Every structure is written in structure tokens, then in C-alpha cells.
XYZ file of C-alpha atoms in Angstrom:
592
model
C 54.788 -170.554 27.815
C 52.857 -169.246 30.680
C 54.913 -167.675 33.203
C 52.336 -166.997 35.787
C 51.152 -170.727 35.892
C 54.708 -171.801 35.923
C 55.799 -169.472 38.611
C 52.893 -170.495 40.600
C 53.414 -174.455 40.322
C 57.000 -173.472 41.425
C 55.761 -171.776 44.708
C 53.440 -174.397 45.490
C 56.595 -177.050 45.060
C 58.321 -174.915 47.400
C 56.277 -174.721 50.125
C 55.661 -178.478 49.890
C 59.279 -179.279 50.262
C 59.777 -176.735 52.538
C 57.096 -177.158 54.968
C 55.324 -180.509 54.105
C 52.154 -178.594 53.393
C 50.184 -177.640 50.707
C 48.010 -174.758 49.274
C 45.131 -174.760 47.097
C 45.804 -171.647 45.249
C 49.001 -169.592 44.782
C 47.836 -165.540 44.377
C 49.897 -163.417 42.635
C 49.750 -159.568 42.382
C 51.530 -157.075 40.207
C 54.707 -156.008 42.342
C 54.189 -152.702 43.694
C 56.032 -149.720 41.377
C 58.663 -148.827 44.581
C 59.790 -152.167 45.098
C 61.871 -154.212 42.540
C 60.124 -157.022 40.799
C 57.140 -158.125 38.738
C 55.157 -160.610 40.798
C 54.372 -160.459 44.221
C 53.805 -163.797 46.766
C 52.000 -162.909 49.853
C 53.376 -164.970 52.537
C 51.346 -164.011 55.544
C 48.588 -166.587 55.180
C 51.309 -169.063 55.553
C 52.467 -168.114 59.209
C 49.503 -170.385 60.799
C 50.750 -173.757 59.343
C 54.429 -173.152 59.346
C 54.644 -171.458 62.418
C 57.428 -169.126 61.141
C 57.641 -165.345 60.798
C 56.694 -164.059 57.297
C 59.672 -162.317 56.378
C 61.723 -165.775 56.990
C 59.047 -167.611 54.692
C 59.666 -165.213 52.254
C 63.325 -165.817 52.345
C 63.147 -169.802 52.608
C 60.956 -169.761 49.637
C 62.824 -167.060 47.474
C 66.168 -168.949 48.091
C 64.470 -172.213 46.954
C 62.991 -170.606 44.095
C 66.295 -169.129 42.941
C 68.475 -172.471 43.171
C 65.750 -174.998 41.798
C 64.161 -172.757 38.837
C 65.520 -170.796 35.824
C 62.410 -168.647 36.027
C 63.737 -166.198 38.461
C 66.731 -164.088 38.531
C 66.283 -162.425 41.936
C 64.078 -161.665 44.479
C 63.585 -159.257 47.576
C 61.230 -159.877 50.665
C 59.371 -156.645 52.160
C 57.647 -157.375 55.594
C 55.361 -160.439 54.237
C 55.761 -159.844 50.491
C 57.948 -161.904 48.301
C 58.841 -159.600 45.124
C 60.138 -161.679 42.209
C 62.289 -161.103 39.139
C 61.750 -162.644 35.818
C 64.890 -163.985 34.430
C 66.287 -162.386 31.151
C 66.322 -165.474 29.409
C 62.620 -166.416 30.056
C 61.996 -162.939 28.391
C 64.135 -163.603 25.367
C 62.069 -167.035 25.165
C 58.863 -165.249 25.479
C 59.766 -162.737 22.712
C 61.179 -165.381 20.404
C 57.690 -167.265 20.551
C 55.789 -163.915 20.072
C 57.610 -163.088 16.736
C 56.788 -166.716 15.351
C 53.056 -167.142 16.803
C 51.423 -167.147 13.346
C 48.040 -166.944 15.168
C 49.308 -163.585 17.266
C 45.561 -162.036 18.560
C 43.654 -164.920 17.882
C 42.224 -167.131 20.381
C 41.415 -171.245 19.680
C 38.126 -171.884 17.879
C 35.283 -172.320 20.767
C 32.654 -173.710 17.887
C 30.201 -171.292 18.984
C 28.108 -168.656 17.038
C 26.998 -165.444 18.661
C 24.757 -162.760 17.178
C 25.900 -158.943 17.870
C 22.915 -156.670 17.038
C 24.107 -152.962 16.747
C 23.119 -149.554 15.298
C 19.124 -149.803 15.142
C 18.835 -146.817 13.283
C 15.393 -145.117 12.643
C 14.486 -143.864 8.951
C 13.077 -140.467 9.991
C 16.497 -138.708 11.002
C 20.300 -139.310 10.465
C 23.057 -141.124 12.448
C 23.714 -138.891 15.565
C 26.722 -138.814 17.937
C 24.780 -141.673 20.282
C 24.539 -143.841 17.406
C 28.418 -143.373 16.760
C 28.681 -144.775 20.502
C 26.588 -147.720 19.533
C 28.065 -148.648 16.413
C 31.616 -148.199 17.638
C 30.900 -150.670 20.519
C 28.863 -153.268 18.328
C 31.128 -153.285 15.522
C 34.303 -153.653 18.567
C 32.560 -156.098 20.463
C 32.044 -158.145 16.965
C 35.550 -158.185 16.477
C 36.801 -158.953 19.714
C 34.245 -162.022 19.982
C 35.732 -163.257 16.811
C 39.327 -162.679 18.162
C 37.985 -164.542 20.959
C 37.132 -167.693 18.537
C 33.593 -167.097 18.362
C 31.958 -167.203 14.822
C 30.006 -163.941 14.773
C 27.277 -162.655 12.549
C 26.603 -158.673 13.033
C 22.998 -157.866 12.829
C 21.227 -154.620 12.210
C 17.218 -153.723 13.116
C 16.432 -150.841 11.170
C 13.342 -148.920 12.685
C 11.620 -148.120 9.447
C 7.823 -147.937 10.274
C 5.264 -146.374 13.003
C 4.267 -143.083 13.810
C 7.840 -141.302 13.933
C 8.319 -142.644 10.612
C 5.360 -140.858 9.803
C 5.699 -137.730 11.043
C 8.451 -137.234 8.349
C 6.543 -138.473 5.750
C 3.791 -135.776 6.419
C 5.704 -132.880 6.791
C 7.342 -133.954 3.597
C 4.058 -134.176 1.847
C 2.793 -130.753 3.640
C 5.948 -128.720 3.094
C 8.350 -130.390 0.895
C 7.156 -129.207 -2.687
C 8.935 -131.994 -4.009
C 12.401 -131.487 -3.112
C 14.738 -134.264 -3.326
C 18.551 -134.858 -2.062
C 19.448 -134.069 -5.822
C 17.884 -130.857 -6.033
C 18.672 -129.772 -2.502
C 22.435 -131.393 -2.409
C 21.663 -132.717 1.005
C 22.261 -136.634 2.015
C 18.975 -138.332 2.089
C 19.155 -138.821 5.676
C 19.654 -135.151 6.636
C 16.846 -134.287 4.307
C 14.545 -136.372 5.698
C 15.394 -135.667 9.146
C 15.146 -132.011 8.545
C 11.292 -132.965 8.129
C 11.024 -134.582 11.189
C 12.164 -131.438 12.907
C 9.806 -129.431 11.123
C 6.664 -131.951 11.898
C 7.672 -131.184 15.852
C 7.721 -127.316 15.203
C 4.300 -126.881 13.333
C 2.882 -129.680 15.946
C 3.957 -127.885 18.635
C 2.722 -124.284 17.297
C -0.707 -126.104 16.458
C -1.208 -127.129 20.280
C -0.420 -123.591 21.281
C -3.156 -122.216 19.013
C -5.448 -124.567 20.365
C -4.406 -123.570 24.029
C -4.884 -120.151 23.248
C -8.485 -120.962 21.907
C -9.040 -122.364 25.916
C -8.915 -125.838 25.039
C -6.605 -127.770 27.706
C -3.480 -128.676 27.080
C -3.920 -132.538 27.325
C -6.724 -132.117 24.750
C -4.730 -129.950 22.478
C -1.805 -132.668 22.187
C -4.398 -135.116 21.010
C -6.516 -133.226 18.669
C -3.747 -131.064 17.170
C -4.415 -131.203 13.422
C -1.227 -132.674 12.289
C -1.383 -135.380 15.001
C -4.597 -136.701 13.676
C -3.367 -136.445 9.992
C -0.276 -138.628 11.075
C -2.382 -141.308 12.945
C -4.417 -141.386 9.812
C -1.223 -141.814 7.666
C -0.079 -144.702 9.890
C -3.540 -146.372 9.232
C -2.991 -146.353 5.624
C 0.652 -147.473 5.355
C -0.635 -150.718 7.503
C -3.598 -150.975 5.319
C -1.170 -150.798 2.353
C -2.505 -147.674 0.646
C -0.286 -147.518 -2.699
C 0.276 -143.803 -2.587
C 1.586 -143.700 1.186
C 3.612 -146.853 0.747
C 5.277 -145.224 -2.255
C 5.778 -142.457 -0.678
C 7.349 -144.303 2.390
C 9.540 -146.198 -0.447
C 10.806 -143.244 -1.571
C 11.770 -141.382 1.411
C 13.228 -144.638 2.793
C 15.665 -145.163 0.056
C 16.977 -141.811 0.172
C 17.933 -142.477 4.187
C 19.398 -145.348 3.278
C 21.437 -144.019 0.608
C 22.748 -141.377 3.513
C 22.999 -144.163 6.048
C 25.672 -146.290 3.502
C 27.639 -143.333 2.951
C 28.006 -142.816 7.186
C 28.592 -146.246 7.501
C 31.350 -146.501 5.046
C 32.900 -143.502 6.505
C 33.045 -145.098 9.811
C 33.892 -148.500 8.773
C 31.085 -150.245 9.994
C 29.097 -152.904 8.010
C 26.642 -155.841 8.927
C 26.018 -159.533 7.947
C 22.413 -159.293 7.875
C 19.668 -156.790 8.280
C 16.110 -156.811 9.932
C 13.361 -154.407 9.031
C 10.445 -153.613 11.578
C 8.261 -152.925 8.392
C 8.551 -157.153 8.154
C 9.083 -157.976 11.571
C 6.745 -155.996 13.189
C 3.418 -158.655 12.941
C 5.757 -161.545 14.374
C 4.820 -162.401 17.588
C 1.360 -163.499 17.604
C 2.024 -166.677 17.339
C 4.550 -166.643 20.514
C 1.353 -165.290 22.431
C -0.888 -168.058 21.760
C 1.754 -170.512 22.465
C 2.626 -168.698 25.460
C -1.247 -168.360 26.542
C -1.633 -172.339 25.758
C 1.385 -172.978 28.021
C -0.404 -170.613 30.946
C 2.645 -168.272 30.614
C 0.227 -165.148 29.682
C -3.267 -164.623 30.730
C -6.019 -163.042 29.185
C -8.126 -159.963 30.719
C -11.618 -159.455 30.557
C -11.033 -156.992 27.549
C -9.281 -159.374 25.586
C -5.856 -158.009 26.339
C -2.980 -160.288 27.202
C -0.927 -159.848 29.962
C 2.275 -161.996 31.803
C 2.726 -161.211 35.619
C 6.661 -160.515 36.282
C 5.856 -159.392 39.973
C 7.870 -162.188 41.458
C 10.931 -160.862 39.211
C 10.687 -157.030 40.240
C 8.951 -156.397 36.621
C 5.250 -155.998 37.564
C 2.457 -156.889 35.164
C 3.181 -156.435 31.188
C 0.994 -156.021 28.433
C 1.864 -158.398 25.230
C -1.283 -157.901 23.138
C -3.626 -155.458 23.227
C -7.843 -155.728 23.462
C -8.004 -155.003 19.446
C -5.189 -157.391 18.746
C -2.609 -155.708 17.716
C 0.964 -156.222 18.881
C 2.844 -153.722 21.462
C 6.908 -153.428 20.963
C 7.508 -156.970 23.119
C 5.242 -158.968 20.890
C 7.733 -157.722 18.058
C 10.875 -158.225 19.806
C 9.550 -161.690 20.926
C 8.906 -162.950 17.358
C 12.130 -161.179 15.805
C 14.178 -163.044 18.605
C 12.734 -166.268 17.573
C 13.247 -165.301 13.670
C 16.954 -164.538 14.560
C 17.619 -168.123 16.295
C 15.712 -169.747 13.137
C 17.735 -168.120 10.691
C 21.406 -168.683 11.933
C 22.847 -171.415 14.027
C 23.843 -168.994 16.997
C 24.066 -169.835 20.501
C 24.207 -166.506 21.944
C 22.540 -163.055 21.029
C 23.902 -159.657 22.266
C 21.731 -156.499 21.686
C 23.639 -153.518 21.989
C 20.887 -150.467 23.074
C 21.285 -147.587 25.896
C 20.347 -148.233 29.135
C 16.919 -146.421 28.533
C 16.056 -149.984 27.177
C 17.218 -151.730 30.432
C 13.555 -152.645 31.526
C 12.541 -153.668 28.076
C 15.135 -156.145 28.008
C 14.830 -157.525 31.326
C 11.127 -158.130 30.480
C 12.057 -159.826 27.057
C 14.357 -162.191 28.718
C 12.230 -163.198 31.425
C 9.324 -163.855 29.022
C 11.496 -165.983 26.564
C 13.138 -168.068 29.894
C 9.286 -168.722 30.759
C 8.253 -169.902 27.079
C 11.335 -172.162 27.774
C 13.229 -171.298 24.708
C 16.436 -172.980 24.500
C 18.152 -170.227 23.841
C 16.998 -167.804 26.585
C 20.081 -168.067 28.907
C 22.724 -167.176 25.890
C 20.759 -163.558 25.743
C 22.634 -160.218 26.840
C 21.741 -156.634 26.435
C 25.009 -154.718 26.271
C 23.512 -151.646 28.053
C 25.654 -148.616 27.529
C 25.399 -144.965 28.790
C 24.655 -141.750 26.777
C 26.966 -139.481 25.238
C 26.706 -135.699 26.143
C 28.619 -132.837 24.771
C 30.336 -130.259 27.003
C 27.217 -128.092 26.023
C 24.587 -130.688 27.360
C 21.881 -133.197 26.395
C 21.084 -133.693 22.705
C 17.272 -134.068 21.336
C 16.377 -135.166 17.895
C 12.825 -133.429 17.860
C 14.204 -129.901 18.633
C 17.137 -130.252 15.976
C 19.906 -129.775 18.716
C 21.578 -133.487 18.355
C 25.073 -133.315 16.952
C 25.040 -135.309 13.725
C 27.466 -138.231 12.911
C 28.055 -136.524 9.320
C 28.437 -133.057 10.512
C 31.090 -134.487 13.861
C 32.915 -136.648 11.285
C 33.973 -133.406 9.166
C 34.635 -131.579 12.270
C 37.227 -134.084 13.647
C 38.702 -134.315 9.834
C 39.003 -130.646 10.265
C 40.725 -130.681 13.906
C 42.870 -133.611 12.600
C 43.944 -131.552 9.599
C 45.106 -128.494 11.537
C 46.573 -130.592 14.579
C 48.974 -132.442 12.070
C 49.860 -129.387 9.996
C 50.303 -127.205 13.497
C 52.742 -129.916 14.671
C 54.569 -130.228 11.177
C 54.245 -134.265 11.044
C 53.073 -134.784 7.265
C 54.953 -131.703 5.173
C 56.451 -134.612 2.749
C 53.199 -135.860 2.504
C 51.156 -136.216 -1.122
C 47.934 -134.877 -0.963
C 46.031 -138.176 -1.258
C 47.822 -139.731 1.742
C 47.686 -136.763 3.716
C 43.859 -137.009 3.219
C 44.014 -140.692 4.126
C 45.730 -139.817 7.275
C 43.270 -137.068 8.150
C 40.593 -139.696 7.998
C 42.777 -141.994 9.965
C 43.122 -139.779 12.811
C 39.621 -138.267 13.020
C 38.245 -141.868 13.404
C 41.032 -143.153 15.677
C 40.777 -140.061 17.712
C 36.414 -140.420 17.822
C 36.216 -143.996 18.286
C 39.282 -144.341 20.821
C 37.425 -141.484 22.819
C 34.014 -143.206 23.030
C 35.543 -146.831 23.545
C 37.848 -146.119 26.124
C 34.882 -145.449 28.605
C 33.348 -148.277 30.625
C 30.123 -149.033 28.185
C 27.680 -148.664 31.129
C 28.912 -144.874 32.076
C 27.214 -141.914 30.660
C 29.957 -139.618 29.369
C 30.675 -136.415 27.706
C 32.376 -136.160 24.485
C 35.319 -133.539 24.111
C 36.454 -133.414 20.363
C 39.134 -131.338 20.661
C 40.607 -133.707 23.883
C 40.051 -136.531 21.800
C 42.445 -135.824 18.906
C 45.422 -134.698 21.132
C 48.656 -136.285 20.390
C 49.707 -136.268 24.131
C 47.660 -138.608 26.616
C 44.902 -141.082 26.473
C 44.046 -140.821 23.018
C 43.515 -142.544 19.653
C 46.436 -140.506 17.889
C 48.922 -140.879 20.755
C 48.763 -144.750 20.638
C 49.068 -144.010 16.372
C 51.715 -141.638 16.518
C 53.714 -144.019 19.045
C 52.728 -146.981 15.983
C 54.230 -144.641 13.156
C 57.162 -143.838 15.559
C 58.014 -147.486 15.605
C 57.636 -148.044 11.661
C 59.767 -145.650 11.214
C 62.407 -147.183 13.456
C 62.089 -149.990 11.697
C 62.254 -148.596 7.965
C 65.616 -147.226 9.127
C 66.511 -150.608 10.963
C 66.184 -152.288 7.307
C 68.211 -149.681 5.547
C 71.065 -149.916 8.103
C 70.573 -154.012 7.182
C 69.349 -155.056 11.044
C 66.980 -158.214 10.287
C 64.857 -158.901 13.200
C 64.186 -162.477 11.781
C 65.476 -165.366 13.464
C 66.094 -166.408 17.091
C 67.184 -163.820 19.200
C 70.005 -164.536 21.608
C 70.204 -164.563 25.208
C 71.260 -160.554 25.961
C 71.064 -158.577 29.185
C 67.515 -156.895 29.475
C 66.791 -153.627 31.315
C 63.521 -153.018 32.926
C 61.729 -151.056 30.229
C 62.414 -154.048 28.185
C 61.511 -156.339 30.596
C 58.409 -154.330 30.862
C 57.370 -154.277 27.058
C 57.877 -158.328 26.958
C 55.562 -158.812 29.877
C 52.971 -156.640 28.305
C 53.143 -158.132 25.004
C 52.636 -161.512 26.607
C 49.163 -160.588 28.037
C 47.771 -159.827 24.836
C 45.850 -163.050 24.680
C 44.505 -162.445 28.073
C 43.496 -158.906 27.536
C 41.426 -160.431 24.533
C 39.934 -163.095 26.522
C 38.992 -160.701 29.343
C 37.441 -158.113 27.016
C 35.574 -160.785 24.993
C 34.098 -161.877 28.568
C 33.073 -159.148 29.748
C 32.081 -157.240 26.168
C 34.334 -154.372 27.242
C 36.524 -152.607 24.324
C 37.596 -150.011 26.915
C 40.010 -152.964 28.208
C 41.990 -153.262 24.791
C 41.832 -149.371 24.623
C 43.671 -149.344 28.104
C 46.062 -151.901 26.889
C 47.130 -149.999 23.730
C 47.901 -146.984 25.942
C 49.804 -148.906 28.454
C 51.884 -150.562 25.328
C 52.152 -147.161 23.698
C 53.352 -145.674 26.927
C 55.647 -148.384 27.976
C 57.329 -148.180 24.443
C 57.641 -144.371 24.467
C 59.595 -145.022 28.125
C 61.651 -147.596 26.326
C 62.348 -145.090 23.433
C 63.600 -142.651 25.811
C 65.648 -144.605 28.257
C 67.577 -146.937 25.761
C 69.736 -146.018 22.659
C 68.034 -148.378 20.059
C 69.606 -148.145 16.390
C 72.807 -146.654 17.504
C 73.272 -149.684 19.853
C 77.050 -151.103 19.421
C 76.295 -154.622 20.775
C 74.624 -156.609 17.479
C 72.649 -159.030 19.860
C 71.225 -156.374 21.773
C 70.481 -154.238 18.621
C 68.783 -157.338 17.295
C 66.835 -157.761 20.450
C 65.584 -154.262 20.551
C 64.516 -154.154 16.855
C 62.550 -157.202 17.134
C 60.828 -156.117 20.221
C 59.814 -152.956 18.713
C 58.553 -154.839 15.526
C 56.463 -156.963 18.277
C 54.944 -153.907 19.800
C 54.310 -152.241 16.562
C 52.216 -155.617 15.197
C 50.242 -156.098 18.736
C 49.179 -152.011 18.896
C 48.020 -152.641 15.306
C 45.787 -155.743 16.003
C 44.685 -154.154 19.416
C 43.752 -150.967 17.729
C 42.101 -153.153 14.876
C 40.144 -154.457 17.342
C 38.718 -150.923 18.494
C 38.170 -150.874 14.508
C 40.784 -148.128 14.364
C 43.671 -148.070 11.673
C 47.060 -147.377 12.548
C 49.568 -145.425 10.121
C 53.150 -146.455 9.197
C 54.002 -142.998 8.895
C 53.428 -139.368 9.936
């Protein structure tokens, strides 16, 4: 039952009956906290047609509603604001419906498929803090879209080729001495990342030496021996040189094993994988097609371009004069491939905002090529993640590795829970699972509660606080409710079955009202690709429950109907918190 819709209809009928006039849309807003009521209807716009003062209009509509609909228990008028309180019977009926809804948190099927591409790791370094925001966003948006009724395909495009990959390979060839993940005890992605940093240091040192010998800096950067060697290695790889390809396959296999561990730790998986090494030659046919359609044009040197100046995107190279691809060429081909591989209507790319221009160009080209799917493409652009100490840089080795951060979060979770004495009765295996749940809950919630578009600073200490707008606060509230439900079960209080009408406190009404918002919040988060909406909703629910818990007695309530209602309300809040956090990719503990 949609209370708002019913209330709007009743107000419309009241205006028609009282003033013989109709309104196109009835707008309701939340009542301000200093006044009694849940919804507020503003009467000022009616003064012109009714020629009545706003207070009189409010009194008349309020009285009409009170007499003609069971929705309203009471009302008050403050100037031109009609504040309406919803009857207890309505809330009890709502909770009965929520408790018996088999599809709670799942909206009707839309018969539409969406692909969400996220993560996009490079095989020359481990995943870092920025990748975590990307992975959590992509995973959560996928879950939210699935709950919104879409069929969802989770995809990952691995950047496993190119000059940056060859830098790690060359450094390993030059300095590796045959070491392996097994011989060093390092995860494969960390081992390869070490050589990426080594290459950068050695390359910079060579540049300095050339400059000292009198060579200009820009020339030194182009003629440093390591750069020439790495360019030669890339040529060999592209020509299929067996020795180079074998080294590439070996080092990539180490990286993939390392990635798999990290993905498992953060609870992320994919339905399909694409690899740049297999897609980088795609797109040339698209360019040929575009030339025939006069979407592209060829310059005298043989290079192919598109003019997007009228869209504010300038001229863009899509094929070099020697016939080799640029990045946009590959993306054109890969996008076609995705829509051939899967029956999808929409494609979403979760990629940092430094690529805003690239995606604007990609989508503009696909529209001009007349691709049927072109209007269903979306770049979920997100801001970078900084640490309190500042920016991160991969080449200089100042990036926070995802694995190191997860370990740090685990340690912090372990220390915090022990300090608070929350798990003294836990067996070690159960405690370890809880530490991981809290660490990942803190990390994911902190990175997801911020609007994706905003640049943010991640503060590990702040994220794991058991008070405030954090994952552990919501997780602890869920554990508290589960404890109450276990005690209720021991007392023989069964929340199952139809609830009888009882008089409700404001905090109970507020909780039921928030529960009725669940479907709408999922829908809004899916429409705007915004997990932050659901992080906020989980926090509001947890906060409202703690207020209810602080104000009213639950298990010691003498009235049997009220006792059953409060236990049933607790059960519904626990289930909704659990489902909301699951949409963020976060588990909640049943005890702490």
C-alpha cells in the first residue's frame, strides 16, 4: 500500500469537494522536525483559486480528511502548512505487509539487461586503494540494478598488454635473477609491481646520467637505453616472439593468482572477462565502416580522424597514419563485441573521472556510427581517493596496496573489538570471521557512502568507529537486534502472524515509515547509480532503531500485543538492514 499515493488522492478529493476545483499534482513534503506530523501539504497555492486564507484552507482540508479517510489520526496547521499524522492502524497494516512480503528488496523484473564493466586492473601492479573504490562501486551498482529488476552482467576488462606491461617484464629480465612468488614468499601481483617501480627508478637514473653528459632533458627521456629496450620488447610481443610471449604469459599468470586472492578477500567476482591482448586489434573494421559512412575522414598522411567540434570535443585521431590503432579504436571494437556477446540494452563503465573526455568521445562516435545501443551507454565517473597523507603514485611506489590496506583494517577491527570487549565469548574461528566482516564493512561503507562523483579522503581509523556514520555502527545495530530476537525466542515471543492494532509511539511510527521506503530507495539508487543512497538509508534505519530501543522497553513490555509488535518490528528492521547492506556488498553479523 502506497501511503503517499493514497494521501495525495484523498487531498485531491478534499479540494474538489470543498472548493469545486481540481489540482494537477498534489505535492507532499516531510514535516519539519519541530512540528508534529509526517507529511506536510502546503496550502498557499490554493489561496488564489479559493480566495480563502491559507490557514482556513488547511483547517478545512484537515477536518475533511479526518472525517472521510482512516489514513489520518490528527493534523495541525502552521500558517499555510497542513501537517498530517498517519493513523496507527495504517502503520500496523504496513508492517504486516512487510513481514509477509516474499519479495522484500526485489523490485519487479524489467526484462532488460545491463552490463557493468568495472575493476579494469593492469597486470603490472597489484590492486590499490583507488581500485577498491572502483570495485566496490561496480559490485554494488550491479547488485542494486539486479534488485531493481534488471538482468546484470558483471564484466572486467584486463589491461594486460602495452608499454607499461613491458616495463615490468624488462625490469624482471634485467634485475629478476629468476625469482618467483614461491621463492620470495610474495603474492605474484606484488612481485610484478616491485619490478614496475624498479623500472621507473632505473629509467629516471639513466635520464639523469644523460643530462649530466650534456643531453637535453626531452631528448634524454626519449633516448634512455631502458626506454629503447622496452619499446623493442613491445614490438617483439606484437610480432609474437616466442621468448617474449612466454615471459609475458608467466608473469601474467603470477599476477592473476594474486588478483584472485584479493578479489576473494573483498567478495567481488565477474561473469565475464575481456583481455586487451585479445581485443586491441578490434575496431579497425569499425573505422572502415565509418569512413564509408563519412563519419570519419582521412588526412593526407593517411591517418583517420573524426571532427567532434560541434559537440565541444575537438578533432580526434582514430587510426594512425601507419594503420595502427589508438585506444579509442580498440574501445569501439570492444564495445561492439560486448553487445554481440550478450543480449544487453545498456552498458555502464565504472572508470575514474580522468577518463571523462575519453568516454564522451567514445559515446559520440558510436552515436554517429548509428549503433542501435548508443543511447544506452553510461560512464559512471568517480573521483579519486586520497589518504590523509596525500595523493598516491604507482610509479613511485607510494600507492596503498589493497592487500596491505585490508590487513591494516583487519588489525584495527581486531584491536577495536577487543578494546570494547565485544567478543570475549567468541571462538577463534568465529572471531576471525567477525574481524573480516567488520574490516570489509568499514572499508566498503566508507568508500560507498560518498557520492561517487566526489573526490574523497579515506581515513582508516575513522571508518571503523562503532559510533557515527560508519559500517560498523550499522553492523553493530544489526547484531544488537539479533540478540533481542534470540532472547524473545527464548521467552516464547513469536513475531510471526498478523499483528493486532496497538497504540504506537512516534519512534515506532518512524521506523515503520522508514521500512516502507525500502523499495523506493532501491529504485532511486538504481536510477542514479548511487550506492551512497543506500548507505545513507542503512544509517537512517540503524539510527532510528537505536532511538526506538533507547525510548521504549521491548522484552519487558507487559502488553502482549505491544510486545509482539515491537519484536516483529525489530525483526523487519534487522532483515531490511541485512538486505540493504548486502546491496553494498557488506555482510552483517548476527552477534558481537
